[in-house]
PDB file of C-alpha atoms in Angstrom:
ATOM      1  CA  MET A 143      21.109 -18.579  98.860  1.00 36.00           C
ATOM      2  CA  LEU A 144      24.631 -17.118  96.960  1.00 34.00           C
ATOM      3  CA  GLN A 145      24.691 -13.439  97.302  1.00 41.00           C
ATOM      4  CA  GLY A 146      21.248 -12.293  97.395  1.00 38.00           C
ATOM      5  CA  VAL A 147      19.674 -14.599  95.209  1.00 33.00           C
ATOM      6  CA  THR A 148      17.887 -18.075  96.673  1.00 36.00           C
ATOM      7  CA  LEU A 149      18.132 -21.042  93.406  1.00 35.00           C
ATOM      8  CA  SER A 150      14.915 -23.277  93.297  1.00 37.00           C
ATOM      9  CA  PRO A 151      15.006 -26.428  95.052  1.00 41.00           C
ATOM     10  CA  HIS A 152      14.164 -27.938  91.452  1.00 41.00           C
ATOM     11  CA  ALA A 153      16.981 -25.540  89.992  1.00 36.00           C
ATOM     12  CA  ASP A 154      19.078 -28.308  87.739  1.00 39.00           C
ATOM     13  CA  ARG A 155      23.041 -27.337  88.752  1.00 38.00           C
ATOM     14  CA  THR A 156      24.084 -29.153  87.122  1.00 36.00           C
ATOM     15  CA  ALA A 157      22.898 -26.768  83.302  1.00 32.00           C
ATOM     16  CA  PRO A 158      25.717 -24.544  82.105  1.00 36.00           C
ATOM     17  CA  GLN A 159      26.293 -21.381  82.749  1.00 45.00           C
ATOM     18  CA  ALA A 160      25.913 -18.740  79.682  1.00 50.00           C
ATOM     19  CA  ALA A 161      30.045 -16.414  79.771  1.00 53.00           C
ATOM     20  CA  ASP A 162      30.474 -13.438  81.778  1.00 55.00           C
ATOM     21  CA  HIS A 163      31.822 -11.378  78.771  1.00 53.00           C
ATOM     22  CA  ARG A 164      33.294  -9.475  80.994  1.00 51.00           C
ATOM     23  CA  LYS A 165      35.941 -12.531  83.315  1.00 55.00           C
ATOM     24  CA  GLY A 166      37.737 -11.813  79.428  1.00 57.00           C
ATOM     25  CA  PRO A 167      40.165 -10.186  78.456  1.00 61.00           C
ATOM     26  CA  ARG A 168      38.969  -6.230  77.653  1.00 68.00           C
ATOM     27  CA  ARG A 169      38.408  -6.237  73.822  1.00 72.00           C
ATOM     28  CA  ARG A 170      37.888  -2.738  71.799  1.00 75.00           C
ATOM     29  CA  GLY A 171      37.671  -2.383  68.740  1.00 82.00           C
ATOM     30  CA  GLU A 172      38.318  -3.713  66.042  1.00 89.00           C
ATOM     31  CA  GLU A 173      39.896  -7.154  67.496  1.00 93.00           C
ATOM     32  CA  LEU A 174      36.579  -6.716  68.878  1.00 95.00           C
ATOM     33  CA  GLU A 175      34.387  -6.865  65.357  1.00 94.00           C
ATOM     34  CA  ASN A 176      36.747  -8.777  63.499  1.00 93.00           C
ATOM     35  CA  ALA A 177      35.377 -11.569  67.521  1.00 95.00           C
ATOM     36  CA  ILE A 178      31.630 -10.007  67.095  1.00 96.00           C
ATOM     37  CA  LEU A 179      31.458 -10.984  63.126  1.00 94.00           C
ATOM     38  CA  THR A 180      33.537 -14.281  62.623  1.00 93.00           C
ATOM     39  CA  ALA A 181      31.047 -15.727  65.531  1.00 95.00           C
ATOM     40  CA  ALA A 182      28.417 -14.049  63.296  1.00 93.00           C
ATOM     41  CA  LEU A 183      29.856 -16.333  60.434  1.00 91.00           C
ATOM     42  CA  GLU A 184      29.735 -19.713  62.746  1.00 92.00           C
ATOM     43  CA  GLU A 185      26.935 -19.232  64.043  1.00 92.00           C
ATOM     44  CA  LEU A 186      24.882 -19.098  60.424  1.00 89.00           C
ATOM     45  CA  THR A 187      27.297 -22.416  59.394  1.00 86.00           C
ATOM     46  CA  GLU A 188      25.421 -24.490  62.523  1.00 89.00           C
ATOM     47  CA  VAL A 189      21.775 -22.856  62.925  1.00 88.00           C
ATOM     48  CA  GLY A 190      20.868 -20.589  59.602  1.00 86.00           C
ATOM     49  CA  TYR A 191      19.579 -16.832  59.452  1.00 85.00           C
ATOM     50  CA  ALA A 192      16.466 -18.093  60.501  1.00 84.00           C
ATOM     51  CA  ALA A 193      17.406 -19.096  64.202  1.00 89.00           C
ATOM     52  CA  LEU A 194      20.425 -17.184  64.378  1.00 91.00           C
ATOM     53  CA  THR A 195      19.621 -14.140  67.068  1.00 95.00           C
ATOM     54  CA  MET A 196      22.135 -10.946  68.889  1.00 96.00           C
ATOM     55  CA  GLU A 197      21.717 -12.744  71.516  1.00 96.00           C
ATOM     56  CA  ARG A 198      23.724 -15.889  70.629  1.00 96.00           C
ATOM     57  CA  VAL A 199      26.242 -13.580  68.821  1.00 96.00           C
ATOM     58  CA  ALA A 200      27.043 -12.266  71.537  1.00 96.00           C
ATOM     59  CA  ALA A 201      27.819 -15.328  74.112  1.00 95.00           C
ATOM     60  CA  ARG A 202      29.429 -16.777  70.933  1.00 96.00           C
ATOM     61  CA  ALA A 203      31.978 -13.410  70.729  1.00 95.00           C
ATOM     62  CA  ARG A 204      31.559 -13.637  74.880  1.00 94.00           C
ATOM     63  CA  THR A 205      30.390 -10.128  74.178  1.00 95.00           C
ATOM     64  CA  SER A 206      27.704  -7.758  75.252  1.00 94.00           C
ATOM     65  CA  LYS A 207      24.755  -7.528  73.040  1.00 95.00           C
ATOM     66  CA  ALA A 208      25.030  -3.588  73.369  1.00 95.00           C
ATOM     67  CA  ALA A 209      28.394  -4.053  71.787  1.00 95.00           C
ATOM     68  CA  LEU A 210      26.350  -5.156  68.769  1.00 96.00           C
ATOM     69  CA  TYR A 211      23.698  -2.627  69.064  1.00 96.00           C
ATOM     70  CA  ARG A 212      26.221   0.312  68.507  1.00 95.00           C
ATOM     71  CA  ARG A 213      27.466  -1.575  65.629  1.00 95.00           C
ATOM     72  CA  TRP A 214      24.663  -2.380  64.125  1.00 94.00           C
ATOM     73  CA  THR A 215      20.858  -2.074  64.379  1.00 90.00           C
ATOM     74  CA  GLY A 216      20.422  -5.352  63.859  1.00 90.00           C
ATOM     75  CA  ARG A 217      20.639  -9.143  63.158  1.00 90.00           C
ATOM     76  CA  ALA A 218      20.427  -7.753  59.022  1.00 87.00           C
ATOM     77  CA  GLU A 219      23.731  -5.691  59.000  1.00 89.00           C
ATOM     78  CA  LEU A 220      25.631  -7.784  61.197  1.00 92.00           C
ATOM     79  CA  VAL A 221      25.411 -11.325  59.245  1.00 88.00           C
ATOM     80  CA  LEU A 222      25.502  -9.199  55.541  1.00 86.00           C
ATOM     81  CA  ASP A 223      29.006  -7.024  57.144  1.00 88.00           C
ATOM     82  CA  ALA A 224      29.864 -10.209  58.129  1.00 88.00           C
ATOM     83  CA  CYS A 225      29.670 -11.716  54.832  1.00 83.00           C
ATOM     84  CA  LYS A 226      30.878  -8.215  52.540  1.00 79.00           C
ATOM     85  CA  VAL A 227      34.461  -8.956  55.866  1.00 74.00           C
ATOM     86  CA  ARG A 228      34.653 -12.912  54.493  1.00 71.00           C
ATOM     87  CA  GLY A 229      34.964 -12.052  51.091  1.00 68.00           C
ATOM     88  CA  PHE A 230      31.548 -12.822  49.516  1.00 65.00           C
ATOM     89  CA  SER A 231      31.775 -10.166  47.523  1.00 63.00           C
ATOM     90  CA  ASP A 232      35.071 -10.624  45.906  1.00 69.00           C
ATOM     91  CA  VAL A 233      35.769 -10.929  42.381  1.00 75.00           C
ATOM     92  CA  ASP A 234      39.262 -11.198  40.464  1.00 81.00           C
ATOM     93  CA  LEU A 235      37.631  -9.489  37.202  1.00 85.00           C
ATOM     94  CA  ALA A 236      40.905 -11.981  34.815  1.00 88.00           C
ATOM     95  CA  ASP A 237      41.449 -10.313  31.555  1.00 94.00           C
ATOM     96  CA  THR A 238      42.071 -12.705  28.686  1.00 96.00           C
ATOM     97  CA  GLY A 239      41.689 -11.138  26.373  1.00 95.00           C
ATOM     98  CA  THR A 240      38.193 -11.998  24.652  1.00 97.00           C
ATOM     99  CA  LEU A 241      35.031 -11.873  26.315  1.00 97.00           C
ATOM    100  CA  ARG A 242      34.240 -15.509  26.520  1.00 98.00           C
ATOM    101  CA  GLY A 243      36.825 -16.123  28.183  1.00 97.00           C
ATOM    102  CA  ASP A 244      37.114 -13.559  30.950  1.00 97.00           C
ATOM    103  CA  VAL A 245      33.035 -14.549  31.471  1.00 97.00           C
ATOM    104  CA  ILE A 246      33.991 -18.079  31.655  1.00 97.00           C
ATOM    105  CA  ALA A 247      36.450 -17.316  33.671  1.00 96.00           C
ATOM    106  CA  LEU A 248      34.181 -14.964  36.256  1.00 94.00           C
ATOM    107  CA  LEU A 249      30.802 -17.877  36.197  1.00 95.00           C
ATOM    108  CA  ARG A 250      33.813 -20.331  37.123  1.00 95.00           C
ATOM    109  CA  GLN A 251      35.818 -18.297  40.500  1.00 92.00           C
ATOM    110  CA  MET A 252      31.953 -17.486  40.989  1.00 90.00           C
ATOM    111  CA  SER A 253      31.450 -21.206  41.159  1.00 92.00           C
ATOM    112  CA  ALA A 254      34.267 -21.826  43.198  1.00 91.00           C
ATOM    113  CA  LYS A 255      33.534 -19.685  45.922  1.00 87.00           C
ATOM    114  CA  MET A 256      29.984 -21.120  46.029  1.00 87.00           C
ATOM    115  CA  ALA A 257      31.883 -24.544  46.239  1.00 88.00           C
ATOM    116  CA  THR A 258      32.789 -23.351  49.615  1.00 84.00           C
ATOM    117  CA  PRO A 259      31.523 -23.279  53.113  1.00 80.00           C
ATOM    118  CA  ILE A 260      30.390 -19.194  52.437  1.00 79.00           C
ATOM    119  CA  GLY A 261      28.229 -20.513  49.706  1.00 82.00           C
ATOM    120  CA  GLY A 262      26.125 -22.931  51.449  1.00 80.00           C
ATOM    121  CA  ILE A 263      25.817 -19.476  54.344  1.00 82.00           C
ATOM    122  CA  LEU A 264      24.245 -17.442  50.941  1.00 80.00           C
ATOM    123  CA  ARG A 265      22.033 -20.435  49.493  1.00 80.00           C
ATOM    124  CA  GLY A 266      20.675 -20.218  52.993  1.00 80.00           C
ATOM    125  CA  LEU A 267      20.137 -15.676  53.182  1.00 81.00           C
ATOM    126  CA  LEU A 268      18.777 -15.841  49.688  1.00 78.00           C
ATOM    127  CA  GLY A 269      16.185 -17.901  50.934  1.00 77.00           C
ATOM    128  CA  GLU A 270      15.196 -16.207  53.599  1.00 81.00           C
ATOM    129  CA  MET A 271      14.687 -12.723  51.043  1.00 81.00           C
ATOM    130  CA  THR A 272      11.735 -13.899  50.569  1.00 81.00           C
ATOM    131  CA  ARG A 273      10.561 -14.037  53.944  1.00 83.00           C
ATOM    132  CA  ASP A 274      11.600 -11.022  54.453  1.00 83.00           C
ATOM    133  CA  PRO A 275      11.735  -7.982  52.616  1.00 86.00           C
ATOM    134  CA  GLU A 276      14.345  -5.622  53.992  1.00 83.00           C
ATOM    135  CA  PHE A 277      17.120  -7.813  54.455  1.00 82.00           C
ATOM    136  CA  ALA A 278      15.858  -8.623  50.672  1.00 85.00           C
ATOM    137  CA  ARG A 279      16.814  -5.239  49.800  1.00 84.00           C
ATOM    138  CA  LEU A 280      20.184  -5.456  51.768  1.00 80.00           C
ATOM    139  CA  ILE A 281      21.096  -8.818  49.991  1.00 79.00           C
ATOM    140  CA  ARG A 282      20.434  -7.001  46.562  1.00 77.00           C
ATOM    141  CA  GLU A 283      22.160  -4.432  48.019  1.00 75.00           C
ATOM    142  CA  ARG A 284      24.845  -5.590  49.371  1.00 70.00           C
ATOM    143  CA  ILE A 285      25.954  -8.936  47.805  1.00 66.00           C
ATOM    144  CA  HIS A 286      24.316 -10.149  44.891  1.00 57.00           C
ATOM    145  CA  THR A 287      25.648  -6.904  43.135  1.00 54.00           C
ATOM    146  CA  VAL A 288      28.836  -9.072  42.914  1.00 55.00           C
ATOM    147  CA  GLY A 289      27.676 -11.276  39.578  1.00 60.00           C
ATOM    148  CA  PRO A 290      25.803  -7.933  37.817  1.00 73.00           C
ATOM    149  CA  VAL A 291      29.298  -5.440  39.371  1.00 79.00           C
ATOM    150  CA  GLY A 292      31.823  -7.852  37.966  1.00 87.00           C
ATOM    151  CA  ILE A 293      30.248  -8.977  33.885  1.00 91.00           C
ATOM    152  CA  ARG A 294      28.956  -5.526  33.837  1.00 91.00           C
ATOM    153  CA  GLY A 295      33.541  -4.120  34.185  1.00 92.00           C
ATOM    154  CA  ILE A 296      33.721  -7.297  31.936  1.00 95.00           C
ATOM    155  CA  LEU A 297      31.259  -6.437  29.069  1.00 96.00           C
ATOM    156  CA  GLN A 298      33.268  -2.712  29.604  1.00 96.00           C
ATOM    157  CA  ARG A 299      36.251  -4.255  28.704  1.00 96.00           C
ATOM    158  CA  ALA A 300      34.580  -6.305  25.690  1.00 97.00           C
ATOM    159  CA  VAL A 301      33.060  -2.375  24.539  1.00 97.00           C
ATOM    160  CA  GLU A 302      36.631  -1.151  24.524  1.00 97.00           C
ATOM    161  CA  ARG A 303      37.462  -3.684  22.803  1.00 96.00           C
ATOM    162  CA  GLY A 304      35.051  -2.956  19.878  1.00 96.00           C
ATOM    163  CA  GLU A 305      33.488  -7.062  20.817  1.00 96.00           C
ATOM    164  CA  VAL A 306      29.518  -5.541  22.037  1.00 96.00           C
ATOM    165  CA  GLN A 307      27.999  -2.346  21.522  1.00 96.00           C
ATOM    166  CA  PRO A 308      27.644  -0.280  24.160  1.00 96.00           C
ATOM    167  CA  TRP A 309      23.830  -0.651  23.995  1.00 96.00           C
ATOM    168  CA  VAL A 310      24.227  -3.985  26.066  1.00 96.00           C
ATOM    169  CA  LEU A 311      26.191  -2.478  28.778  1.00 95.00           C
ATOM    170  CA  ASP A 312      22.446  -1.537  30.104  1.00 93.00           C
ATOM    171  CA  SER A 313      19.967  -4.429  29.048  1.00 94.00           C
ATOM    172  CA  ARG A 314      19.105  -7.366  31.073  1.00 93.00           C
ATOM    173  CA  ARG A 315      20.575  -9.264  28.320  1.00 96.00           C
ATOM    174  CA  ALA A 316      24.281  -8.626  30.785  1.00 95.00           C
ATOM    175  CA  THR A 317      23.125 -10.244  32.942  1.00 93.00           C
ATOM    176  CA  VAL A 318      22.354 -13.367  31.925  1.00 96.00           C
ATOM    177  CA  ALA A 319      25.197 -14.926  32.637  1.00 96.00           C
ATOM    178  CA  THR A 320      25.534 -14.883  36.365  1.00 93.00           C
ATOM    179  CA  ASP A 321      21.815 -15.120  36.801  1.00 92.00           C
ATOM    180  CA  LEU A 322      21.161 -18.085  35.595  1.00 96.00           C
ATOM    181  CA  LEU A 323      24.512 -19.704  37.197  1.00 94.00           C
ATOM    182  CA  ARG A 324      22.776 -18.102  40.519  1.00 89.00           C
ATOM    183  CA  ASN A 325      19.636 -20.252  39.306  1.00 91.00           C
ATOM    184  CA  GLU A 326      21.571 -23.333  38.687  1.00 94.00           C
ATOM    185  CA  PHE A 327      23.852 -23.077  42.292  1.00 92.00           C
ATOM    186  CA  LEU A 328      19.969 -22.349  44.698  1.00 87.00           C
ATOM    187  CA  LEU A 329      18.169 -24.998  42.762  1.00 90.00           C
ATOM    188  CA  PHE A 330      20.929 -27.604  42.305  1.00 91.00           C
ATOM    189  CA  GLY A 331      23.398 -27.233  44.414  1.00 88.00           C
ATOM    190  CA  ALA A 332      27.444 -26.378  44.451  1.00 87.00           C
ATOM    191  CA  PRO A 333      29.855 -27.507  43.028  1.00 91.00           C
ATOM    192  CA  VAL A 334      27.556 -26.225  38.913  1.00 94.00           C
ATOM    193  CA  GLU A 335      29.795 -28.894  36.675  1.00 96.00           C
ATOM    194  CA  ASP A 336      32.310 -26.841  34.587  1.00 97.00           C
ATOM    195  CA  LYS A 337      29.998 -28.007  31.436  1.00 98.00           C
ATOM    196  CA  THR A 338      27.123 -25.877  32.307  1.00 98.00           C
ATOM    197  CA  VAL A 339      29.617 -22.710  32.472  1.00 98.00           C
ATOM    198  CA  ILE A 340      30.253 -22.825  29.022  1.00 98.00           C
ATOM    199  CA  GLU A 341      27.349 -24.493  27.717  1.00 98.00           C
ATOM    200  CA  ILE A 342      25.767 -21.102  29.780  1.00 98.00           C
ATOM    201  CA  VAL A 343      28.053 -18.893  28.014  1.00 98.00           C
ATOM    202  CA  ASP A 344      28.867 -20.153  25.115  1.00 98.00           C
ATOM    203  CA  ASP A 345      24.476 -21.543  23.648  1.00 98.00           C
ATOM    204  CA  VAL A 346      22.600 -18.681  25.379  1.00 98.00           C
ATOM    205  CA  TYR A 347      25.388 -16.041  26.618  1.00 98.00           C
ATOM    206  CA  LEU A 348      27.494 -14.914  24.002  1.00 98.00           C
ATOM    207  CA  PRO A 349      25.011 -14.896  20.922  1.00 97.00           C
ATOM    208  CA  LEU A 350      22.550 -12.840  23.400  1.00 96.00           C
ATOM    209  CA  VAL A 351      24.755 -10.568  23.941  1.00 97.00           C
ATOM    210  CA  LEU A 352      26.276 -10.141  20.354  1.00 96.00           C
ATOM    211  CA  ALA A 353      23.274 -10.441  18.856  1.00 93.00           C
ATOM    212  CA  PRO A 354      22.140  -6.276  17.365  1.00 91.00           C
ATOM    213  CA  ALA A 355      20.584  -3.559  19.225  1.00 88.00           C
ATOM    214  CA  PRO A 356      16.828  -5.431  19.627  1.00 85.00           C
ATOM    215  CA  GLU A 357      13.676  -3.457  17.324  1.00 79.00           C
ATOM    216  CA  PRO A 358      11.847  -1.014  19.733  1.00 76.00           C
ATOM    217  CA  VAL A 359       8.791  -2.228  20.342  1.00 72.00           C
ATOM    218  CA  ARG A 360       5.516   0.250  18.622  1.00 71.00           C
ATOM    219  CA  SER A 361       2.419   0.782  21.675  1.00 66.00           C
ATOM    220  CA  ALA A 362      -0.732  -0.176  19.985  1.00 62.00           C
ATOM    221  CA  GLY A 363      -1.549   3.599  19.852  1.00 62.00           C
ATOM    222  CA  GLU A 364       1.207   3.907  17.762  1.00 60.00           C
ATOM    223  CA  ALA A 365       0.111   0.892  15.394  1.00 56.00           C
ATOM    224  CA  GLY A 366      -2.488   2.401  15.029  1.00 59.00           C
ATOM    225  CA  GLN A 367      -2.061   5.967  14.194  1.00 63.00           C
ATOM    226  CA  ASN A 368      -0.210   4.150  11.771  1.00 58.00           C
ATOM    227  CA  ALA A 369      -2.212   2.218   9.788  1.00 56.00           C
ATOM    228  CA  ARG A 370      -4.509   5.460   9.697  1.00 59.00           C
ATOM    229  CA  LYS A 371      -2.202   8.078   7.965  1.00 58.00           C
ATOM    230  CA  PRO A 372      -3.551   8.367   4.492  1.00 57.00           C
ATOM    231  CA  VAL A 373      -1.208   6.995   1.787  1.00 52.00           C
ATOM    232  CA  ARG A 374      -0.076   9.814  -0.139  1.00 56.00           C
ATOM    233  CA  SER A 375       0.385   9.943  -4.214  1.00 51.00           C
ATOM    234  CA  THR A 376       3.742   9.641  -5.679  1.00 50.00           C
ATOM    235  CA  GLY A 377       2.304  10.338  -9.103  1.00 51.00           C
ATOM    236  CA  GLY A 378       2.605   7.667 -10.706  1.00 48.00           C
ATOM    237  CA  PRO A 379       0.014   6.784 -14.778  1.00 47.00           C
ATOM    238  CA  GLU A 380      -2.013   5.857 -12.757  1.00 46.00           C
ATOM    239  CA  ASP A 381      -2.803   9.302 -10.705  1.00 49.00           C
ATOM    240  CA  ASP A 382      -5.599  11.005 -13.404  1.00 50.00           C
ATOM    241  CA  GLY A 383      -4.623  14.549 -11.454  1.00 48.00           C
ATOM    242  CA  SER A 384      -7.949  15.296 -10.051  1.00 44.00           C
TER     243      SER A 384
END
């Protein structure tokens, strides 16, 4: 009997015991938070989001679950904060002086990040979106926005240079380049070939955003009303005035 705890005669005395975080040095504030975020990313790399738990992260960070729950409501927010702190959403919008050059630079930068361990983690997180609606919402708000925000910044510069019409900024065409790159990554993995990046820009994106604005689509009701409008006489030679 040890300290009032009776060991079963069948207990495995060789089984590894979880480290007692109370025996380590006392950490507070930013130091403790960084340890937790690092542990969360390491867990993501090793076991993926589906198997990640607050207990596992706490044990790896040598702290208590209470320390985690004081800062995050659950694993989704913890994981996304870890991704943010480690630069998942960082992009450098190069100004090459042309829309084509800027978009290619952005896609190349995103492609390079996809080819790192960060990309593997991100791919796993995106796969979890179909199983967890709340997690999907957080992904869209905190990580998925990196491509759209970056490309809209590039388009804004193109509008100021007179390359692109302002209406493109709020259209679905705006994010097609980053959407196609993400789909290529999810379907075929990384690295995304530079040839593919160029094809996305030259064959799809530029023709879309440089094209004229689409004609407004009339509803069936509007079309029917126009068809029923009487044709007014112009007083031509066949108009007898009666």
